[in-house]
Amino acid sequence: TIAGKTGTADVPGSDEFSSLEELGWFVAIDNSDNSPYIISMMVENVEGRGGSKIAVEKVRQFINDYSNN
């Protein structure tokens, strides 16, 4: 079983005149007996692109690739 938590955060942009930048987060944990792991993904500039769903999809792809090896 894999459990996960999503989140977003607003941080200041690269200079004092820029607006806030939205970060998307996802943390997943698999505590199975054969190969437990924890993975955390942070994606920059996710506003208007699906927020933390982008991080979820990247983690899902990583887990699928990891599981197939």
PDB file of C-alpha atoms in Angstrom:
ATOM      1  CA  THR A   1       0.000   0.000   0.000  1.00  0.00           C
ATOM      2  CA  ILE A   2       1.244   3.460  -0.887  1.00  0.00           C
ATOM      3  CA  ALA A   3       0.112   6.511   1.075  1.00  0.00           C
ATOM      4  CA  GLY A   4       0.667  10.117   0.030  1.00  0.00           C
ATOM      5  CA  LYS A   5       0.136  13.768   0.864  1.00  0.00           C
ATOM      6  CA  THR A   6      -0.110  16.719  -1.534  1.00  0.00           C
ATOM      7  CA  GLY A   7       0.452  20.392  -0.890  1.00  0.00           C
ATOM      8  CA  THR A   8       1.253  23.747  -2.418  1.00  0.00           C
ATOM      9  CA  ALA A   9       3.276  26.711  -1.194  1.00  0.00           C
ATOM     10  CA  ASP A  10       3.683  30.285  -2.387  1.00  0.00           C
ATOM     11  CA  VAL A  11       7.213  31.680  -2.304  1.00  0.00           C
ATOM     12  CA  PRO A  12       8.611  35.033  -3.437  1.00  0.00           C
ATOM     13  CA  GLY A  13       9.770  35.168  -7.049  1.00  0.00           C
ATOM     14  CA  SER A  14      13.368  35.608  -8.163  1.00  0.00           C
ATOM     15  CA  ASP A  15      13.419  39.390  -7.694  1.00  0.00           C
ATOM     16  CA  GLU A  16      11.679  41.938  -5.477  1.00  0.00           C
ATOM     17  CA  PHE A  17       9.261  43.005  -8.243  1.00  0.00           C
ATOM     18  CA  SER A  18       7.993  39.581  -9.228  1.00  0.00           C
ATOM     19  CA  SER A  19       4.835  37.991  -7.917  1.00  0.00           C
ATOM     20  CA  LEU A  20       4.649  34.868  -5.802  1.00  0.00           C
ATOM     21  CA  GLU A  21       5.654  31.555  -7.339  1.00  0.00           C
ATOM     22  CA  GLU A  22       3.551  28.469  -6.565  1.00  0.00           C
ATOM     23  CA  LEU A  23       5.287  25.205  -5.691  1.00  0.00           C
ATOM     24  CA  GLY A  24       3.552  21.824  -5.873  1.00  0.00           C
ATOM     25  CA  TRP A  25       4.557  19.060  -3.440  1.00  0.00           C
ATOM     26  CA  PHE A  26       3.840  15.375  -3.084  1.00  0.00           C
ATOM     27  CA  VAL A  27       5.257  12.905  -0.570  1.00  0.00           C
ATOM     28  CA  ALA A  28       4.621   9.169  -0.884  1.00  0.00           C
ATOM     29  CA  ILE A  29       5.508   6.291   1.429  1.00  0.00           C
ATOM     30  CA  ASP A  30       5.441   2.580   0.761  1.00  0.00           C
ATOM     31  CA  ASN A  31       6.102   0.534   3.872  1.00  0.00           C
ATOM     32  CA  SER A  32       5.884  -2.887   2.254  1.00  0.00           C
ATOM     33  CA  ASP A  33       8.202  -5.601   3.544  1.00  0.00           C
ATOM     34  CA  ASN A  34      10.060  -6.223   0.276  1.00  0.00           C
ATOM     35  CA  SER A  35      11.239  -2.685  -0.585  1.00  0.00           C
ATOM     36  CA  PRO A  36       9.992   0.164   1.610  1.00  0.00           C
ATOM     37  CA  TYR A  37      10.663   3.739   0.488  1.00  0.00           C
ATOM     38  CA  ILE A  38       9.737   7.390   0.948  1.00  0.00           C
ATOM     39  CA  ILE A  39       9.821   9.818  -1.970  1.00  0.00           C
ATOM     40  CA  SER A  40       9.258  13.569  -2.009  1.00  0.00           C
ATOM     41  CA  MET A  41       8.742  15.662  -5.142  1.00  0.00           C
ATOM     42  CA  MET A  42       8.619  19.448  -5.446  1.00  0.00           C
ATOM     43  CA  VAL A  43       7.784  21.146  -8.762  1.00  0.00           C
ATOM     44  CA  GLU A  44       8.187  24.890  -9.331  1.00  0.00           C
ATOM     45  CA  ASN A  45       5.767  27.184 -11.183  1.00  0.00           C
ATOM     46  CA  VAL A  46       2.675  24.974 -10.989  1.00  0.00           C
ATOM     47  CA  GLU A  47       0.077  27.758 -10.847  1.00  0.00           C
ATOM     48  CA  GLY A  48      -2.441  27.304 -13.635  1.00  0.00           C
ATOM     49  CA  ARG A  49      -0.872  23.930 -14.532  1.00  0.00           C
ATOM     50  CA  GLY A  50      -2.647  21.683 -12.050  1.00  0.00           C
ATOM     51  CA  GLY A  51      -0.864  22.516  -8.802  1.00  0.00           C
ATOM     52  CA  SER A  52       0.417  19.542  -6.846  1.00  0.00           C
ATOM     53  CA  LYS A  53      -1.148  17.130  -9.376  1.00  0.00           C
ATOM     54  CA  ILE A  54       1.973  17.654 -11.492  1.00  0.00           C
ATOM     55  CA  ALA A  55       4.139  16.350  -8.641  1.00  0.00           C
ATOM     56  CA  VAL A  56       1.767  13.408  -8.114  1.00  0.00           C
ATOM     57  CA  GLU A  57       2.078  12.393 -11.777  1.00  0.00           C
ATOM     58  CA  LYS A  58       5.891  12.606 -11.662  1.00  0.00           C
ATOM     59  CA  VAL A  59       6.017  10.462  -8.513  1.00  0.00           C
ATOM     60  CA  ARG A  60       3.565   7.982 -10.061  1.00  0.00           C
ATOM     61  CA  GLN A  61       5.823   7.617 -13.111  1.00  0.00           C
ATOM     62  CA  PHE A  62       8.880   7.153 -10.888  1.00  0.00           C
ATOM     63  CA  ILE A  63       7.107   4.481  -8.796  1.00  0.00           C
ATOM     64  CA  ASN A  64       5.953   2.656 -11.943  1.00  0.00           C
ATOM     65  CA  ASP A  65       9.492   2.703 -13.364  1.00  0.00           C
ATOM     66  CA  TYR A  66      10.976   1.645 -10.004  1.00  0.00           C
ATOM     67  CA  SER A  67       8.475  -1.192  -9.614  1.00  0.00           C
ATOM     68  CA  ASN A  68       9.209  -2.554 -13.091  1.00  0.00           C
ATOM     69  CA  ASN A  69      12.971  -2.918 -12.430  1.00  0.00           C
TER      70      ASN A  69
END
